[in-house]
Amino acid sequence: MPSPSSNTGEHSHRFGGVTDEKRIAVVTGASAGIGEAIARRLAERGWWCVLVARREDRLRTLADEIGGEVELCDVADREAVDALAGRILARHPAVHLLVNNAGIPARGNFLKIDLDRVRRVIEVNYLGGVWCTRALMPGLEAAAKEGGAHVVNLVSVAGTAAFAPAGAYAASKHAQLAFSRSLAAALRGSGIRVHTVLPGFVETEGFPQKGVLSSPLLGRFVIQPPRVAKAVVDAVEKGKTEVTVPWFPYRLISIAQAVMPRVVGRFSGMSDYRPGSIPMSYEPDPEDSARSLSRPTHSAKSGSTSE
Ligand SMILES: NC(=O)c1ccc[n+]([C@@H]2O[C@H](COP(=O)([O-])OP(=O)(O)OC[C@H]3O[C@@H](n4cnc5c(N)ncnc54)[C@H](OP(=O)(O)O)[C@@H]3O)[C@@H](O)[C@H]2O)c1
């Protein structure tokens, strides 16, 4: 457990028991699932996390447990992201790690899915990462001068292979993958390394998998968030550029999509989510809409911020 002062900004970090300069990680989508698991693992490894999402109660509970700061933001809202970056950079001029993890599903094929959802999934999954990266670039550059900075983009195997029952989601992840690879190339030699992590099916609150996939074959390859978190931290620590987790069978699916698109297309159309497990005419995720409508543009006021 962190000390009571651990979320006030008066902190240092330990690597292998030795107190070191503090290393700042900004993790988006830290209130649940994979992002929460990443924040936990980073904290274990001595990082100080700025936890970003829209659900304050969740973030605050996590910050109380692992240390760190709470920031409320809808990453799809560019102005809100600029304001978020302003607050973070005022406290931490150097940001050593940005994890673009915030994301939403978009289940239902392109013929059935609500068109607002098609737009929203692009705004959150793809553009959210672009806005965060651009807005925090001064902090990443400052950290690069101190010895190195990292950006991790949580993409998906759906960024390399199109799964028809979640077509709009796959499209958002294809865009995000292109962003991640282009960014890596653009930042070559800058001291800022970009890591792309491509998980397969992961059981989380936002993406329930077990029991909703009608294919028993796919159901066998569902993993849990800590496994992805380990892959993320390993990618940063070991300098891996692109990681598929788990490698089997998902890397093979990505390769098959590239070299045998017709075969994969046939397979992709064969599987689906169980009837009734997804809304077919989205009032796109009422909870997601409600959280976004409140559009918080300020850091959480009490307790766990470094204010
Ligand atoms: N689960 C899978 O099978 C799987 C597989 C491959 C890749 N991924 C990717 O992994 C990432 C995390 O997914 P997950 O499975 O952990 O989902 P999750 O459990 O639903 O968590 C999603 C996180 O993103 C946040 N978020 C959603 N919309 C946001 C917005 N507009 N602004 C700020 N934060 C937002 C949520 O927090 P608030 O609601 O509090 O804002 C939550 O913390 C996503 O990018 C997803 O595409 C997931």
Coordinates of C-alpha atoms and ligand atoms in Angstrom, one line a residue:
M1 CA 0.0 0.0 0.0
P2 CA 1.3 3.5 -0.7
S3 CA 1.9 5.9 2.1
P4 CA -0.7 8.5 2.8
S5 CA 1.4 11.1 1.0
S6 CA 1.8 9.0 -2.0
N7 CA -0.7 10.8 -4.1
T8 CA 0.4 14.3 -3.3
G9 CA 3.2 14.6 -5.8
E10 CA 5.8 14.1 -3.1
H11 CA 7.1 10.9 -4.3
S12 CA 10.1 9.0 -5.6
H13 CA 10.5 5.6 -7.3
R14 CA 12.4 2.5 -6.5
F15 CA 14.0 0.2 -9.0
G16 CA 15.5 -2.9 -7.5
G17 CA 15.3 -1.3 -4.0
V18 CA 17.3 1.7 -5.1
T19 CA 15.6 5.1 -5.0
D20 CA 15.7 6.7 -8.4
E21 CA 14.4 9.7 -10.2
K22 CA 10.6 9.5 -10.5
R23 CA 9.3 8.1 -13.7
I24 CA 5.9 9.3 -14.8
A25 CA 3.4 7.2 -16.7
V26 CA 0.1 8.5 -18.1
V27 CA -2.3 5.6 -18.5
T28 CA -5.6 6.2 -20.3
G29 CA -8.6 4.0 -19.6
A30 CA -7.1 3.1 -16.2
S31 CA -10.5 2.7 -14.5
A32 CA -11.1 -0.8 -15.6
G33 CA -9.8 -3.9 -17.4
I34 CA -6.5 -3.8 -19.2
G35 CA -5.7 -0.2 -18.3
E36 CA -6.2 -0.9 -14.6
A37 CA -4.0 -4.0 -14.9
I38 CA -1.3 -2.0 -16.7
A39 CA -1.4 0.7 -14.0
R40 CA -1.1 -2.0 -11.2
R41 CA 1.9 -3.6 -12.9
L42 CA 3.6 -0.2 -13.6
A43 CA 3.2 0.8 -10.0
E44 CA 4.7 -2.6 -8.9
R45 CA 7.7 -1.7 -11.2
G46 CA 8.2 1.7 -9.5
W47 CA 6.3 4.0 -12.0
W48 CA 4.2 6.8 -10.8
C49 CA 1.0 6.7 -12.7
V50 CA -1.4 9.5 -13.8
L51 CA -4.7 7.5 -14.1
V52 CA -7.0 8.9 -16.8
A53 CA -10.6 7.9 -17.5
R54 CA -14.1 9.3 -16.9
R55 CA -15.2 7.3 -13.8
E56 CA -13.7 9.2 -10.8
D57 CA -14.8 6.7 -8.2
R58 CA -13.0 3.9 -9.9
L59 CA -9.8 5.9 -10.5
R60 CA -9.7 7.2 -6.9
T61 CA -10.1 3.7 -5.5
L62 CA -7.2 2.5 -7.6
A63 CA -5.0 5.5 -6.8
D64 CA -5.7 4.9 -3.1
E65 CA -4.4 1.4 -3.5
I66 CA -1.4 1.8 -5.8
G67 CA -0.6 5.5 -5.5
G68 CA -0.8 7.8 -8.4
E69 CA -2.9 10.7 -9.6
V70 CA -6.5 10.9 -10.9
E71 CA -7.4 12.8 -14.0
L72 CA -10.9 12.8 -15.5
C73 CA -11.1 13.2 -19.3
D74 CA -13.0 12.0 -22.3
V75 CA -10.1 11.2 -24.7
A76 CA -12.4 11.7 -27.7
D77 CA -12.8 15.3 -26.8
R78 CA -9.8 17.2 -28.2
E79 CA -10.2 20.3 -26.1
A80 CA -10.6 18.2 -23.0
V81 CA -7.4 16.3 -23.9
D82 CA -5.5 19.6 -24.4
A83 CA -6.6 20.8 -21.0
L84 CA -5.7 17.4 -19.5
A85 CA -2.2 17.7 -20.9
G86 CA -1.8 21.2 -19.6
R87 CA -2.6 20.1 -16.1
I88 CA -0.3 17.1 -16.3
L89 CA 2.6 19.0 -17.8
A90 CA 2.3 21.7 -15.2
R91 CA 2.9 19.1 -12.5
H92 CA 5.3 16.8 -14.6
P93 CA 7.2 18.6 -17.3
A94 CA 8.7 15.2 -18.3
V95 CA 6.4 12.3 -19.1
H96 CA 8.3 9.1 -19.5
L97 CA 5.5 6.8 -20.7
L98 CA 2.1 7.3 -22.3
V99 CA -0.2 4.3 -22.6
N100 CA -3.0 4.9 -25.1
N101 CA -5.3 2.3 -23.8
A102 CA -8.8 3.9 -23.5
G103 CA -11.2 2.1 -25.9
I104 CA -14.7 1.0 -26.5
P105 CA -16.2 -2.0 -28.3
A106 CA -18.5 -1.8 -31.4
R107 CA -20.1 -5.1 -31.8
G108 CA -22.5 -5.8 -34.6
N109 CA -21.6 -6.0 -38.3
F110 CA -21.6 -3.0 -40.6
L111 CA -25.2 -3.7 -41.9
K112 CA -26.7 -3.6 -38.4
I113 CA -24.6 -1.4 -36.2
D114 CA -25.9 2.0 -35.2
L115 CA -24.0 4.6 -37.3
D116 CA -23.4 6.9 -34.3
R117 CA -21.4 4.0 -32.8
V118 CA -19.3 3.7 -36.0
R119 CA -18.3 7.4 -35.4
R120 CA -17.8 7.1 -31.7
V121 CA -15.5 4.1 -31.9
I122 CA -13.2 5.9 -34.3
E123 CA -13.2 9.0 -32.0
V124 CA -12.3 7.1 -28.9
N125 CA -10.1 4.2 -30.1
Y126 CA -8.2 6.0 -32.9
L127 CA -8.5 9.7 -32.5
G128 CA -8.3 9.6 -28.7
G129 CA -4.8 8.2 -28.9
V130 CA -3.8 10.8 -31.5
W131 CA -5.0 13.7 -29.4
C132 CA -3.3 12.4 -26.2
T133 CA 0.0 11.7 -28.0
R134 CA 0.1 15.2 -29.6
A135 CA -0.9 17.0 -26.5
L136 CA 1.6 15.2 -24.3
M137 CA 4.5 15.4 -26.8
P138 CA 6.3 18.3 -25.0
G139 CA 6.4 16.0 -21.9
L140 CA 7.6 13.0 -23.9
E141 CA 10.3 15.1 -25.6
A142 CA 11.5 16.4 -22.2
A143 CA 11.7 12.8 -20.9
A144 CA 13.6 11.8 -24.1
K145 CA 16.2 14.4 -23.2
E146 CA 16.5 12.9 -19.8
G147 CA 17.3 9.5 -21.3
G148 CA 14.2 8.1 -23.0
A149 CA 10.4 8.1 -23.3
H150 CA 7.9 5.6 -24.5
V151 CA 4.4 5.5 -26.1
V152 CA 2.4 2.3 -25.9
N153 CA -0.6 1.9 -28.1
L154 CA -3.1 -0.8 -27.1
V155 CA -4.3 -1.9 -30.5
S156 CA -5.8 -5.4 -31.1
V157 CA -5.5 -8.3 -33.3
A158 CA -8.6 -6.7 -34.8
G159 CA -6.2 -4.1 -36.1
T160 CA -4.6 -6.7 -38.4
A161 CA -7.5 -9.0 -39.2
A162 CA -11.1 -8.0 -39.7
F163 CA -13.7 -9.9 -37.6
A164 CA -17.0 -9.3 -39.4
P165 CA -19.2 -9.3 -36.2
A166 CA -17.2 -6.3 -34.9
G167 CA -16.4 -4.6 -38.2
A168 CA -16.5 -1.0 -37.0
Y169 CA -14.3 -1.9 -34.1
A170 CA -11.8 -3.6 -36.5
A171 CA -11.8 -0.5 -38.7
S172 CA -11.0 1.7 -35.7
K173 CA -8.1 -0.6 -34.7
H174 CA -6.8 -0.8 -38.2
A175 CA -6.6 3.0 -38.1
Q176 CA -4.9 2.9 -34.7
L177 CA -2.4 0.4 -35.9
A178 CA -1.5 2.6 -38.9
F179 CA -1.2 5.5 -36.5
S180 CA 1.1 3.6 -34.1
R181 CA 3.4 2.3 -36.9
S182 CA 3.6 5.7 -38.6
L183 CA 4.4 7.4 -35.3
A184 CA 7.1 4.8 -34.6
A185 CA 8.7 5.7 -37.9
A186 CA 8.3 9.4 -37.4
L187 CA 9.9 9.3 -34.0
R188 CA 12.9 7.1 -35.0
G189 CA 16.0 8.5 -33.4
S190 CA 14.1 11.0 -31.2
G191 CA 14.6 9.1 -28.0
I192 CA 10.8 8.4 -27.9
R193 CA 10.1 4.7 -28.6
V194 CA 6.7 3.6 -29.8
H195 CA 5.4 0.1 -28.9
T196 CA 2.3 -1.5 -30.4
V197 CA 0.6 -4.2 -28.4
L198 CA -2.0 -6.3 -30.1
P199 CA -4.0 -8.5 -27.7
G200 CA -6.4 -11.2 -28.8
F201 CA -9.7 -11.7 -27.0
V202 CA -9.4 -10.5 -23.3
E203 CA -12.1 -11.0 -20.7
T204 CA -13.1 -7.5 -19.4
E205 CA -16.1 -5.6 -18.3
G206 CA -16.3 -3.6 -21.5
F207 CA -15.5 -6.6 -23.7
P208 CA -17.1 -9.7 -22.2
Q209 CA -15.9 -12.6 -24.3
K210 CA -16.3 -15.9 -22.5
G211 CA -19.9 -17.0 -22.9
V212 CA -20.7 -14.5 -25.6
L213 CA -18.5 -15.9 -28.4
S214 CA -20.5 -18.6 -30.2
S215 CA -17.3 -20.2 -31.4
P216 CA -15.9 -22.7 -28.8
L217 CA -12.6 -22.5 -30.7
L218 CA -12.2 -18.7 -30.1
G219 CA -13.5 -19.1 -26.5
R220 CA -10.5 -21.3 -25.7
F221 CA -8.1 -18.4 -26.5
V222 CA -9.6 -15.8 -24.2
I223 CA -7.0 -14.3 -21.8
Q224 CA -7.1 -12.1 -18.7
P225 CA -6.0 -8.5 -18.3
P226 CA -2.8 -9.1 -16.2
R227 CA -1.3 -11.1 -19.1
V228 CA -1.7 -8.1 -21.4
A229 CA -0.3 -5.8 -18.7
K230 CA 2.8 -8.0 -18.4
A231 CA 3.3 -7.8 -22.2
V232 CA 3.0 -4.0 -22.1
V233 CA 5.6 -3.6 -19.4
D234 CA 7.9 -6.1 -21.0
A235 CA 7.6 -4.3 -24.3
V236 CA 8.8 -1.1 -22.7
E237 CA 11.5 -2.7 -20.6
K238 CA 12.8 -4.9 -23.4
G239 CA 12.4 -2.5 -26.3
K240 CA 9.9 -4.5 -28.2
T241 CA 8.3 -2.6 -31.1
E242 CA 5.3 -4.8 -31.8
V243 CA 3.9 -7.6 -29.6
T244 CA 0.9 -9.9 -30.2
V245 CA -0.4 -11.4 -26.9
P246 CA -0.8 -14.3 -26.8
W247 CA 1.4 -15.0 -29.8
F248 CA -0.5 -18.2 -30.5
P249 CA -2.9 -18.3 -32.3
Y250 CA -3.3 -14.6 -32.9
R251 CA -0.1 -13.9 -34.7
L252 CA -1.0 -16.6 -37.1
I253 CA -4.3 -15.0 -37.8
S254 CA -2.6 -11.7 -38.6
I255 CA -0.2 -13.4 -41.0
A256 CA -3.1 -15.4 -42.6
Q257 CA -5.1 -12.2 -43.1
A258 CA -2.1 -10.7 -45.0
V259 CA -1.3 -13.7 -47.2
M260 CA -4.7 -15.5 -47.4
P261 CA -7.4 -12.8 -47.1
R262 CA -10.1 -14.9 -48.8
V263 CA -9.7 -17.8 -46.3
V264 CA -9.7 -15.5 -43.3
G265 CA -12.7 -13.7 -44.7
R266 CA -14.6 -16.9 -44.8
F267 CA -13.6 -17.8 -41.3
S268 CA -14.4 -14.3 -40.0
G269 CA -17.9 -14.5 -41.3
M270 CA -18.5 -17.9 -39.7
S271 CA -18.1 -16.9 -36.1
D272 CA -20.3 -14.4 -34.2
Y273 CA -21.4 -13.2 -30.8
R274 CA -24.3 -15.2 -29.3
P275 CA -27.7 -13.9 -30.2
G276 CA -28.9 -11.5 -27.5
S277 CA -25.4 -10.8 -26.2
I278 CA -25.0 -7.6 -28.1
P279 CA -27.5 -4.8 -28.8
M280 CA -28.2 -4.7 -32.5
S281 CA -29.7 -1.2 -32.7
Y282 CA -27.3 0.7 -30.6
E283 CA -28.4 3.6 -28.5
P284 CA -24.7 3.4 -28.4
D285 CA -23.8 2.1 -24.9
P286 CA -26.0 4.4 -22.8
E287 CA -23.4 4.4 -20.0
D288 CA -20.7 5.4 -22.4
S289 CA -22.8 8.3 -23.7
A290 CA -23.7 9.4 -20.2
R291 CA -20.1 9.4 -19.1
S292 CA -19.1 11.5 -22.2
L293 CA -22.0 13.9 -21.9
S294 CA -20.7 15.0 -18.5
R295 CA -17.4 15.9 -20.3
P296 CA -15.2 16.5 -17.3
T297 CA -12.3 18.8 -18.2
H298 CA -10.7 19.1 -14.8
S299 CA -8.6 17.0 -12.5
A300 CA -10.4 15.3 -9.7
K301 CA -10.4 17.7 -6.8
S302 CA -9.6 16.0 -3.6
G303 CA -7.4 13.3 -2.3
S304 CA -5.5 11.6 -5.0
T305 CA -4.4 14.3 -7.3
S306 CA -1.2 16.0 -6.8
E307 CA -2.9 19.4 -6.5
Ligands
LIG1 N1 -10.8 -6.8 -24.1 C1 -10.4 -7.2 -25.3 O1 -10.8 -8.3 -25.8 C2 -9.4 -6.4 -26.0 C3 -8.7 -7.0 -27.0 C4 -7.8 -6.2 -27.8 C5 -7.6 -4.9 -27.5 N2 -8.4 -4.3 -26.5 C6 -8.2 -2.9 -26.3 O2 -7.7 -2.7 -25.0 C7 -8.2 -1.4 -24.5 C8 -8.8 -1.6 -23.1 O3 -10.0 -2.4 -23.2 P1 -10.6 -3.2 -22.0 O4 -10.9 -4.6 -22.6 O5 -9.7 -3.1 -20.8 O6 -12.0 -2.5 -21.9 P2 -12.8 -1.9 -20.5 O7 -12.6 -2.9 -19.4 O8 -14.1 -1.6 -21.0 O9 -11.9 -0.6 -20.2 C9 -12.0 0.5 -21.0 C10 -11.3 1.7 -20.4 O10 -11.3 2.8 -21.3 C11 -11.9 3.9 -20.6 N3 -12.6 4.7 -21.6 C12 -13.6 4.3 -22.5 N4 -14.0 5.4 -23.2 C13 -13.2 6.4 -22.8 C14 -13.2 7.8 -23.2 N5 -14.0 8.3 -24.2 N6 -12.3 8.6 -22.5 C15 -11.5 8.1 -21.5 N7 -11.5 6.8 -21.2 C16 -12.4 6.0 -21.8 C17 -12.9 3.3 -19.6 O11 -13.0 4.2 -18.5 P3 -14.3 5.1 -18.2 O12 -15.5 4.4 -18.7 O13 -14.2 5.3 -16.8 O14 -14.0 6.4 -19.0 C18 -12.1 2.1 -19.1 O15 -11.1 2.5 -18.2 C19 -9.1 -0.9 -25.6 O16 -8.4 0.0 -26.4 C20 -9.5 -2.1 -26.3 O17 -9.8 -1.8 -27.7 C21 -9.3 -5.0 -25.8

